[in-house]
Coordinates of C-alpha atoms and ligand atoms in Angstrom, one line a residue:
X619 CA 4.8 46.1 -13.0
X620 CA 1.5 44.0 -13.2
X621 CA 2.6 40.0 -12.6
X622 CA 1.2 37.5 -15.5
X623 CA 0.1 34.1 -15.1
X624 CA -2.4 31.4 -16.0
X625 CA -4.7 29.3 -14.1
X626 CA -7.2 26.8 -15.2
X627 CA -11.3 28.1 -13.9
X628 CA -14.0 25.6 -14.6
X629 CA -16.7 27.1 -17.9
X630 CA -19.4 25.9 -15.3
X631 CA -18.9 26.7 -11.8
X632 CA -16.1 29.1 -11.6
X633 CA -13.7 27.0 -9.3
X634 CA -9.8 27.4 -10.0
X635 CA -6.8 25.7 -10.2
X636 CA -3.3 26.1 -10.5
X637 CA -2.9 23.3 -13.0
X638 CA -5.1 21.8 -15.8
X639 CA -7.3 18.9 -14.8
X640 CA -9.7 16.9 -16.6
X641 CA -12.6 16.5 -13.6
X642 CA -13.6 19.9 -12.0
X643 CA -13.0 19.4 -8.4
X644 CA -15.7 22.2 -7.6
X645 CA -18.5 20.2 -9.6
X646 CA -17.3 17.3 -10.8
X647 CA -18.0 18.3 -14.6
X648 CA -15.9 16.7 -17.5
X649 CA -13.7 19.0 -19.7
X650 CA -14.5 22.0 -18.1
X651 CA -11.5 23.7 -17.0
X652 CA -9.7 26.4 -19.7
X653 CA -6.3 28.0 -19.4
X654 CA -7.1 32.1 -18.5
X655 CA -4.2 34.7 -18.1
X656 CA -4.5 36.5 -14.9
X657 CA -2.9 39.5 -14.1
X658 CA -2.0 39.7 -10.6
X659 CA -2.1 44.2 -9.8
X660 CA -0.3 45.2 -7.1
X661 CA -2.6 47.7 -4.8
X662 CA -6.6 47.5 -4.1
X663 CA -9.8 48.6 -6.0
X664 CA -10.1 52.4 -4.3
X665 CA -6.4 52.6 -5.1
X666 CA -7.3 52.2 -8.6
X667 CA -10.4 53.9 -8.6
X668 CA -8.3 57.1 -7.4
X669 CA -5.7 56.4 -9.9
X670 CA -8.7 56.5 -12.7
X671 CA -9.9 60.1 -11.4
X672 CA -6.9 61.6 -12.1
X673 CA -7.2 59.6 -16.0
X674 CA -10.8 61.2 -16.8
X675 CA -9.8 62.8 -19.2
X676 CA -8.3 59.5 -21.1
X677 CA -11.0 57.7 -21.0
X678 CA -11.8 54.8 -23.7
X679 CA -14.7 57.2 -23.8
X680 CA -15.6 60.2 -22.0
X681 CA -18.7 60.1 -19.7
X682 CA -21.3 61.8 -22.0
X683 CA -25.2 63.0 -21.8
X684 CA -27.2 60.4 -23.3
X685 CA -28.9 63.6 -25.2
X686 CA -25.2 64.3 -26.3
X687 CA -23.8 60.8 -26.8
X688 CA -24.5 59.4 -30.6
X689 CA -25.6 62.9 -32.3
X690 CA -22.9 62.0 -35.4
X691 CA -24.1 58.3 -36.9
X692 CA -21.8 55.3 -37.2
X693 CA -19.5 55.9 -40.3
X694 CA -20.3 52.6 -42.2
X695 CA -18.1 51.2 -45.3
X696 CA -19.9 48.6 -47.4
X697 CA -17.9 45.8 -48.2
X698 CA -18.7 45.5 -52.1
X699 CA -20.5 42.5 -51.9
X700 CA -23.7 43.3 -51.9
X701 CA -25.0 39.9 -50.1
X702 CA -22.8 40.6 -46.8
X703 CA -23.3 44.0 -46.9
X704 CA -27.4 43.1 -46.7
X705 CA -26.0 41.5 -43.4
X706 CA -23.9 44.4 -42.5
X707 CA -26.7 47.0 -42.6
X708 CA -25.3 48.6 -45.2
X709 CA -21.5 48.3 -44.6
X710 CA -19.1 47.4 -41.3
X711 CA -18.4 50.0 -38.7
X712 CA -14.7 51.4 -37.7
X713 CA -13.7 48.8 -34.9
X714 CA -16.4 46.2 -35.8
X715 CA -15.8 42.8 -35.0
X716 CA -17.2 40.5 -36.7
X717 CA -16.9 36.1 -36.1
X718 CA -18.0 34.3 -39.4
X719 CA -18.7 30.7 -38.3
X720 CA -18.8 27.5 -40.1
X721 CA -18.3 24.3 -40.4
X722 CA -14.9 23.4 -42.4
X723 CA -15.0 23.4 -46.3
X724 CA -17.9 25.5 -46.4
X725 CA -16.2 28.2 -47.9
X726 CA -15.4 30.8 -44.8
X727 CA -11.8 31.3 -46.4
X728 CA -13.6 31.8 -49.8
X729 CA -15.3 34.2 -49.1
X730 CA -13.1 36.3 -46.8
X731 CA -10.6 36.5 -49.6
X732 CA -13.0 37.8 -52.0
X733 CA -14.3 40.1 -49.3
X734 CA -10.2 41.1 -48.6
X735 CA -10.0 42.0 -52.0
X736 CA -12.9 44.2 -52.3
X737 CA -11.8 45.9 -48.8
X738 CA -8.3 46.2 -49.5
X739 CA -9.4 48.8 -52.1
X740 CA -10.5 51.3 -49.9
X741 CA -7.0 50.9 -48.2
X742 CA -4.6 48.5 -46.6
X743 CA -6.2 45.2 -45.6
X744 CA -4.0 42.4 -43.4
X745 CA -5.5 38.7 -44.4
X746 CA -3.4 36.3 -41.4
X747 CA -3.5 32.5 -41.9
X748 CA -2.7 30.4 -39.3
X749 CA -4.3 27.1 -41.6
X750 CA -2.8 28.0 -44.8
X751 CA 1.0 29.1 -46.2
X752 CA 1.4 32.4 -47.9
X753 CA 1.7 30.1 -51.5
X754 CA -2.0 28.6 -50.6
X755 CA -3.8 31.7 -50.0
X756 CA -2.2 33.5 -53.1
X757 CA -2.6 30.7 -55.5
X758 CA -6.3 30.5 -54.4
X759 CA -6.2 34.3 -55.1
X760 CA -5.0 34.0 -58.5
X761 CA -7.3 31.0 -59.0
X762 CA -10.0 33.7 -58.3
X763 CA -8.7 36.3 -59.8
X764 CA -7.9 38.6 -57.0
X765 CA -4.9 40.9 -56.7
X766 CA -5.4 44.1 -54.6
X767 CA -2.2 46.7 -54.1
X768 CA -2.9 47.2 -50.5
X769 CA -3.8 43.2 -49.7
X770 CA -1.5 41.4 -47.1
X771 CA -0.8 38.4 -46.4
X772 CA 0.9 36.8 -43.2
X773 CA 0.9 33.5 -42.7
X774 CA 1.4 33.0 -38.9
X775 CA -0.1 31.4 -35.8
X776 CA 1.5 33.4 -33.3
X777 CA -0.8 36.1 -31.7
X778 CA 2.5 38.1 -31.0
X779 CA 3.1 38.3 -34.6
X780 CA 0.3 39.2 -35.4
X781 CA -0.3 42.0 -33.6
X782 CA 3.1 43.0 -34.6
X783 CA 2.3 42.8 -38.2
X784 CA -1.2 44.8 -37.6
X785 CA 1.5 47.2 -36.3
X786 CA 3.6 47.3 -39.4
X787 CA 0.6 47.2 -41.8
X788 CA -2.1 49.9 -39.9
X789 CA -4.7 48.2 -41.4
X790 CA -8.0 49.8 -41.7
X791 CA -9.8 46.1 -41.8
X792 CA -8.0 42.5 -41.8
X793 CA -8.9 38.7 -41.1
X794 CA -7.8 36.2 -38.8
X795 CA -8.1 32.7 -40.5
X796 CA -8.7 31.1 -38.1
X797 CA -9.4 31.8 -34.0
X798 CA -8.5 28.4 -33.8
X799 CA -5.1 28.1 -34.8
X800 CA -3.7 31.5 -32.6
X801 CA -1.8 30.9 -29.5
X802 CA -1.2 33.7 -26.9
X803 CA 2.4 34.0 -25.7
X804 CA 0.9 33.7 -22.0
X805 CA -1.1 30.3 -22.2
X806 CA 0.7 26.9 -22.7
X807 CA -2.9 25.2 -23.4
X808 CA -3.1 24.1 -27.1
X809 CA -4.2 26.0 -30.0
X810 CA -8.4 26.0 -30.3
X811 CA -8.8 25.4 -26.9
X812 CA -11.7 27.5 -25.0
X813 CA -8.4 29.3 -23.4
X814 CA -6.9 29.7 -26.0
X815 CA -9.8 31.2 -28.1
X816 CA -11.1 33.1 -25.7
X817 CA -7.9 35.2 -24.7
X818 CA -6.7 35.6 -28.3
X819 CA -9.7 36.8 -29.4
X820 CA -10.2 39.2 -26.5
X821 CA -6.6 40.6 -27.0
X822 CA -7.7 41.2 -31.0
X823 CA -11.1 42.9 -30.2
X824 CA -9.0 45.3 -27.5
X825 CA -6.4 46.0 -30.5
X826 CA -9.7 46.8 -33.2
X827 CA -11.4 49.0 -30.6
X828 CA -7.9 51.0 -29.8
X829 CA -7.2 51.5 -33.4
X830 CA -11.0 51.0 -35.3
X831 CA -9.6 48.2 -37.4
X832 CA -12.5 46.4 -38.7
X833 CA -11.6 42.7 -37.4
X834 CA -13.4 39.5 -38.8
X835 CA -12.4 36.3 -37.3
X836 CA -13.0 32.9 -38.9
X837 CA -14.1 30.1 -36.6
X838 CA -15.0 26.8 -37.2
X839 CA -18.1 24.8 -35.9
X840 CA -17.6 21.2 -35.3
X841 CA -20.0 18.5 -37.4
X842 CA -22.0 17.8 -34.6
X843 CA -23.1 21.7 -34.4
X844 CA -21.6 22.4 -31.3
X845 CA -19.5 25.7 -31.6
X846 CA -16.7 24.7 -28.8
X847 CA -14.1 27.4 -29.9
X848 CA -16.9 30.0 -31.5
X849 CA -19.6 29.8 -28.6
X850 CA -17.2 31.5 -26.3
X851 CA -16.9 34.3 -28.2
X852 CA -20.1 35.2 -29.3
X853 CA -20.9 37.7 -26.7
X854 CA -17.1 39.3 -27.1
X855 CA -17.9 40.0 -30.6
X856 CA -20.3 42.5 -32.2
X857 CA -21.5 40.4 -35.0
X858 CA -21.9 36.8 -35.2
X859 CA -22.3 35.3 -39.2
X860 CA -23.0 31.5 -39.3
X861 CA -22.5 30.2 -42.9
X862 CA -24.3 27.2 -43.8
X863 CA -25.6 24.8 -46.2
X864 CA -28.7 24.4 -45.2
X865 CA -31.5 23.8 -48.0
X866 CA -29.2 23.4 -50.8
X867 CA -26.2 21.4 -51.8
X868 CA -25.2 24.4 -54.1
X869 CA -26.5 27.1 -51.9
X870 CA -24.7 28.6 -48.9
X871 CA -26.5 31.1 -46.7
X872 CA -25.3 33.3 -44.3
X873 CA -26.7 34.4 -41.5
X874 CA -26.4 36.9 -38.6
X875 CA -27.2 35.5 -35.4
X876 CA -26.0 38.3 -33.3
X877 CA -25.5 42.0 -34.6
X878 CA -24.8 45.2 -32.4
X879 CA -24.8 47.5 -35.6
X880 CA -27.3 45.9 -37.6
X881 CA -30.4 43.5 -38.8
X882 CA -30.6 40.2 -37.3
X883 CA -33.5 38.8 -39.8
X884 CA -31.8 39.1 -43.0
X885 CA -29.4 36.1 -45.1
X886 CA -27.0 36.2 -47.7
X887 CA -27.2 33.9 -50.4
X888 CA -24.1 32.2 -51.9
X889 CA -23.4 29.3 -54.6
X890 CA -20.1 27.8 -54.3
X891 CA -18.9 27.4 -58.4
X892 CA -15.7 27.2 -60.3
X893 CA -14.7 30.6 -58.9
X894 CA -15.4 30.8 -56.2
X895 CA -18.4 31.5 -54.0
X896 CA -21.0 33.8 -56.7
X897 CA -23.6 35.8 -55.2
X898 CA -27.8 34.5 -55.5
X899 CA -29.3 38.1 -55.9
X900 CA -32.4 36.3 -57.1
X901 CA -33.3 33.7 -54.9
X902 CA -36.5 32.9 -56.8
X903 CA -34.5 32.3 -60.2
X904 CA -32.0 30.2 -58.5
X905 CA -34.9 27.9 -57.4
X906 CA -36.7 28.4 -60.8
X907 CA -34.6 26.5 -62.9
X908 CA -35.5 23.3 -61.0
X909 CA -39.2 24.4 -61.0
X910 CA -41.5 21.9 -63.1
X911 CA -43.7 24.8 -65.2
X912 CA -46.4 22.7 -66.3
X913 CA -49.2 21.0 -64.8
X914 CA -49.2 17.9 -63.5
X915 CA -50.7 15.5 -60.8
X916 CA -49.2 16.1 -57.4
X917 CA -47.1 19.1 -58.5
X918 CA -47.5 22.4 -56.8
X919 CA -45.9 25.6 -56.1
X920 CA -45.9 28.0 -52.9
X921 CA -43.6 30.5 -51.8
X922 CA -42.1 30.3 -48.7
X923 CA -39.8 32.2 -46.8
X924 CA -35.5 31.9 -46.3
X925 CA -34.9 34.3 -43.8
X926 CA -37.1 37.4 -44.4
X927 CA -36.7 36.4 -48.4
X928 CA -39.6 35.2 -50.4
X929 CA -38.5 31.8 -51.9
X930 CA -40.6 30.0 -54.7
X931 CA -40.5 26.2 -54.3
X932 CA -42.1 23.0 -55.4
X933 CA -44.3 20.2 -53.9
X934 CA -44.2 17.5 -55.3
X935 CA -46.6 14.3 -54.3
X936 CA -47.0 10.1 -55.2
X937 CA -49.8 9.2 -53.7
X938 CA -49.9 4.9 -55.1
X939 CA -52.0 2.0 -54.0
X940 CA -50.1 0.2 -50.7
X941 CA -48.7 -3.1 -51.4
X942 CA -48.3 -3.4 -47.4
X943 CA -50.8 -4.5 -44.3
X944 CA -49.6 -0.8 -43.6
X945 CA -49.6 1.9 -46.1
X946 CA -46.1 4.0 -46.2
X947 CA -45.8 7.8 -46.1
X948 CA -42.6 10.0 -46.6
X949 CA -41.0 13.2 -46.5
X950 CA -38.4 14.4 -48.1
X951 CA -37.4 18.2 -47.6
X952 CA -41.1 18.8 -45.6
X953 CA -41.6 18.1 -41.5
X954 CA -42.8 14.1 -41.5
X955 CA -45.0 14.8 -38.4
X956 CA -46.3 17.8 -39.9
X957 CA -47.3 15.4 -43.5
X958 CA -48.8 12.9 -41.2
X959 CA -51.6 16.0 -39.6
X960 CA -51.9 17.2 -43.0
X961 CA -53.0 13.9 -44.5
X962 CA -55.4 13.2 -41.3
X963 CA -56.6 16.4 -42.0
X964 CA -57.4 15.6 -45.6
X965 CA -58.8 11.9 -44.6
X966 CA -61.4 13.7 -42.7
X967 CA -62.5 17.1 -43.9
X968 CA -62.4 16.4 -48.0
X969 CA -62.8 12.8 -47.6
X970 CA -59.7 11.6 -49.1
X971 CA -59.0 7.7 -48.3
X972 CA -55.6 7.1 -48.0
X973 CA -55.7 4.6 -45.8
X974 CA -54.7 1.8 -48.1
X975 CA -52.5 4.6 -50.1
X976 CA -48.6 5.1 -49.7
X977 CA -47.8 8.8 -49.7
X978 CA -44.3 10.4 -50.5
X979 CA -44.3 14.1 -50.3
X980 CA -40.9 16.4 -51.0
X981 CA -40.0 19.4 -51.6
X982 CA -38.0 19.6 -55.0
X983 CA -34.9 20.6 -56.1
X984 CA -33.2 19.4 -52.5
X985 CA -34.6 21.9 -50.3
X986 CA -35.7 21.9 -46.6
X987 CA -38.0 23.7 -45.2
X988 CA -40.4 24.0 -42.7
X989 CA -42.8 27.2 -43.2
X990 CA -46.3 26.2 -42.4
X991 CA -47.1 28.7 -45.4
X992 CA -46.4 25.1 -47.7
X993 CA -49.3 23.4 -46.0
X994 CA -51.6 24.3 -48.6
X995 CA -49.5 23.3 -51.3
X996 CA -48.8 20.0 -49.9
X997 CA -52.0 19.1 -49.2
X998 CA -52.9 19.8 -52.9
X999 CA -50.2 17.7 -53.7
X1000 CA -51.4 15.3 -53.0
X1001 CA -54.8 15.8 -53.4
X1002 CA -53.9 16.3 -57.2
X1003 CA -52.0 13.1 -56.8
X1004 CA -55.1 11.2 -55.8
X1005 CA -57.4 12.3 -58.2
X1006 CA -55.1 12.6 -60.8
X1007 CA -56.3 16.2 -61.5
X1008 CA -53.3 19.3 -62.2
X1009 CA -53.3 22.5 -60.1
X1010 CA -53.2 24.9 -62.5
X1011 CA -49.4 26.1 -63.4
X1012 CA -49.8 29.4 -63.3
X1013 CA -51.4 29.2 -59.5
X1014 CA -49.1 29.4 -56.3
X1015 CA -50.7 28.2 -53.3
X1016 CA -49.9 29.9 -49.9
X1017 CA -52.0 29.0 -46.8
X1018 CA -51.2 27.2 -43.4
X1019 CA -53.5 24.2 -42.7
X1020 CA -55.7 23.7 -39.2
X1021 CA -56.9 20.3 -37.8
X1022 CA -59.8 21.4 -38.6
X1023 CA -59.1 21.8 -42.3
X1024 CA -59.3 25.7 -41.9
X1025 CA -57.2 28.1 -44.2
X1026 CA -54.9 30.1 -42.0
X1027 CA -53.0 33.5 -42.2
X1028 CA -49.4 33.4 -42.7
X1029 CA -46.9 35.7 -42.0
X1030 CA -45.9 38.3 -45.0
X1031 CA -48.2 37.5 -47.8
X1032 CA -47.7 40.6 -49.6
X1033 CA -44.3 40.0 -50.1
X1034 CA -44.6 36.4 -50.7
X1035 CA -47.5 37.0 -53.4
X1036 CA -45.0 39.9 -55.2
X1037 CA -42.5 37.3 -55.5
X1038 CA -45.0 35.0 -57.5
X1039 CA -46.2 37.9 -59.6
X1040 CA -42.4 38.3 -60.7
X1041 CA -41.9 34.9 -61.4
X1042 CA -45.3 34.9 -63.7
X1043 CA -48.1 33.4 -61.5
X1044 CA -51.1 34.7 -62.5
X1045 CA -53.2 33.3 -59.8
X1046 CA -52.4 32.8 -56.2
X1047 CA -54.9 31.0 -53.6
X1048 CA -54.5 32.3 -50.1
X1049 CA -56.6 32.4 -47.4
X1050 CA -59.8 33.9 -47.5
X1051 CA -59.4 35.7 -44.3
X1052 CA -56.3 37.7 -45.5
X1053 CA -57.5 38.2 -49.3
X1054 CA -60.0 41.0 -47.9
X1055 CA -57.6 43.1 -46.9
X1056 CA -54.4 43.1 -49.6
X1057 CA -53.6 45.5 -52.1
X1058 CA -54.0 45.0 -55.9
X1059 CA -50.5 43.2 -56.9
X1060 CA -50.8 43.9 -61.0
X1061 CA -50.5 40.8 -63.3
X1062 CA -52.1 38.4 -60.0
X1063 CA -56.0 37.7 -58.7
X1064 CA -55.9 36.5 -55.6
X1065 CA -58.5 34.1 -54.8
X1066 CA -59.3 33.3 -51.0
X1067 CA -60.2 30.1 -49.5
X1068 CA -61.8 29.4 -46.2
X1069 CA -60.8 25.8 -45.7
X1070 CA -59.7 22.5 -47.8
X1071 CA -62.8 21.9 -49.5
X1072 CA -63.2 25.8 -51.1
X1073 CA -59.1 25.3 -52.1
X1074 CA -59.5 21.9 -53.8
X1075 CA -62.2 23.4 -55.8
X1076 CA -60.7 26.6 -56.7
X1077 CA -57.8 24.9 -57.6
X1078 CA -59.3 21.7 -59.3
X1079 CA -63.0 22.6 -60.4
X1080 CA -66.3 22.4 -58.4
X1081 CA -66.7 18.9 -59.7
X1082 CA -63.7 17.9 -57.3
Ligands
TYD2534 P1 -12.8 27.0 -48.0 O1 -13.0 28.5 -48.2 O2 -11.4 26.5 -47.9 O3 -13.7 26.5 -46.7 P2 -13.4 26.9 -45.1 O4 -12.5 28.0 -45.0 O5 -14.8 27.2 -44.6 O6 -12.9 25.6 -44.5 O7 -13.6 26.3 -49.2 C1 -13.7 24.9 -49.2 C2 -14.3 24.3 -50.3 O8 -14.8 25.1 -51.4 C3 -13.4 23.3 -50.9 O9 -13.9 22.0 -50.8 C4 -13.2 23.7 -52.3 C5 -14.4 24.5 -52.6 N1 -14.1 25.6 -53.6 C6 -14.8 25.6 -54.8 O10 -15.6 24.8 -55.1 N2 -14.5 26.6 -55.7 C7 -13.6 27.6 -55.4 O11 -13.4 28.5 -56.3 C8 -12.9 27.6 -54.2 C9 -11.9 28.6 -53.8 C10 -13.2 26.5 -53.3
MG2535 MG1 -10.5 27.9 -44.3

């Protein structure tokens, strides 16, 4: 019989202790000690080692040929939503599990219910809740219109029970909502702590890899972005999804920080509406409605990238005569430091003099973003703005700017200029070094510039 107990090791130096303390006594950190389950085996390592000869044969997996190992591919289940599934690599794995992180409210239960309901139809699907009642979750169900046959619910913060009801159910994917609220039977530290979390969550990934129950476990980030309770588990999980707000106040983007069974550089896009969270296939439509389509002074457009997703978005610039000994300049939704180089860059390589000139740049429609691609954009922004002359609105600007006023190359241009095409640019100004060498996109000339100057004139006439 193997003896259980607890003791309390420090996250930072390893030392132990038989009872919780708030100073490490090893390295005098602060908060560092968490409650860990030890199982005390009677009999050394070669007893066991000799023990595990005579087990070959039962091995979690057999020792294999690497030639041999793999030969049949991963059996992968999309989920039905096509915006996770993106994430997924096409669909979860048998015994995948998967963390969603985020901070509260953001809409992790949301969107695991919806998810639940589209799983639980390719068979039995367990959805625990340790933060809500069995009423909650099913009114917010029927608030979304789900109902699935083969959906269960168990509301219960017990990791016993809910192993015990995986048990009952033998379900072929199910949710824990949320890592933070289970407590094993063995620790006496409180629910969400780094104990806690950690134990719970490995007992839970043992129990989906024995049975190839796709597991996804909710866990939430504190304000401050620290990930107390998720950190811990990232490198126990196969795939790690953040869900965020980032840009948007609507929007809410997943991401994959961490994936064993597929992509790392693709997002899902989400709005959070009346039911529920709604998928953006079209990220550049989304955006479009808040685009400004005609001309004006200090408006521009550019296409920048959300993940590995061409986005189309808006510059808009104020450049006014300074009532102050020193002239203001703002950012809203663009880098500040990186305005501040681009209007140096503009004071001395076309001559604008902005020295007695407030300058508010921002990106509209609420976004943030920080591709260099926007340089170009901004800096005809606000150029425009100055001379009161329009870029053209049916011309997308994509270009990063040097120091020295030079045009440079930005990462996927093809895709970027496609995604202006669809949206009904006719004209896009890139730079001149990467116009050479990119195929015809139909509907769109593609005019290159070599530095400020050349773009301010293609963009507001040779007399600029
Ligand atoms: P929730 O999924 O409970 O967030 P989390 O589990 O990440 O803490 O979602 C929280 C917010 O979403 C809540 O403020 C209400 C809002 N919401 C909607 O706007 N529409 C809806 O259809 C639903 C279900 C929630
Ligand atoms: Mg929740």
């Amino acid at each position: 019989m193997s003896r259980l107990k607890t003791i309390y090791r420090c996250q930072a130096c390893g030392h132990s202790a038989m009872k919780p303390m708030g100073q490490c006594p090893g390295c005098s950190e602060w908060n560092t000690m968490a409650e860990e389950v030890v199982e005390a085996r009677p009999g050394g390592l070669a007893e066991s080692v000799a023990e595990a000869r005579g087990q070959l044969s039962s091995f979690s997996s057999a020792v294999t040929a690497l030639r041999d190992a793999g030969a049949t591919p991963e059996k992968r289940t999309p989920v039905g939503i096509a915006e996770l599934d993106r994430l997924f690599g096409g669909g979860v794995v048998p015994g995948q599990v998967i963390l969603l992180a985020g901070p509260p409210g953001i809409g992790k239960s949301t969107l695991m219910l919806q998810a639940a309901a589209k799983l639980a139809e390719k068979g039995p699907f367990l959805y625990a809740s340790g933060e809500e009642s069995l009423r909650q979750v099913s009114s917010r169900a029927k608030r979304l219109g789900l109902s699935s046959e083969r959906l269960y619910l168990v509301s219960e913060s017990s990791l016993s029970k809910i192993l015990a009801a995986m048990e009952q159910v033998k379900p072929w994917a199910m949710v824990l909502d949320s890592i933070q609220t289970v407590t094993h039977p063995q620790l006496v530290s409180s629910p969400g702590s780094v104990g806690q979390v950690r134990e719970c969550a490995a007992e839970l990934v043992r129990a989906a890899k024995a049975k190839d129950t796709v597991v996804f476990l909710l866990g939430h980030v504190t304000k401050d972005g620290s990930l107390a309770g998720p950190k811990v588990l990232e490198h126990i999980v196969d795939t790690v999804l953040y869900f965020d707000t980032e840009n948007h106040e609507l929007l809410r983007v997943l991401r994959a920080q961490k994936n064993r069974f597929g992509p790392t550089d693709e997002l899902g896009l989400f709005e959070m509406g009346e039911a529920g969270l709604k998928e953006v296939k079209d990220a550049t439509s989304f955006f479009a409605a808040e685009l400004g389509r005609s001309a004006a002074p200090g408006r521009s457009v550019s296409v920048a990238l959300e993940g590995s997703r061409p986005v189309l978005v808006e510059v808009q610039a104020l450049v006014v005569s300074t009532r102050y000994p020193l002239p203001r300049r703002m950012a809203t939704g663009l880098d500040l430091n990186r305005v501040l180089v681009l209007l140096a860059a503009m004071e001395r390589h076309i001559g604008l003099r902005l020295e007695d000139r407030d300058c508010f740049v921002s990106l509209a429609g609420g976004l943030r973003m920080k591709d260099p691609a926007l340089d170009l954009a901004a800096c005809l922004a606000v150029a425009g703005s100055w001379r009161e002359k329009s870029v053209p609105s049916d011309m997308a600007l994509i270009g990063e700017v040097s120091l020295l006023g030079e045009i440079g190359r930005v990462p996927q241009l093809e895709s970027r200029l496609r995604e202006a095409a669809k949206a009904g640019f006719k004209r896009a100004l890139v730079p001149a070094r990467s116009a050479k060498d990119l195929p015809g996109i139909s509907g769109l000339t593609v005019i290159g510039a070599s530095d400020l100057r050349e773009a301010a004139e293609a963009a507001f006439g040779v007399d600029s």
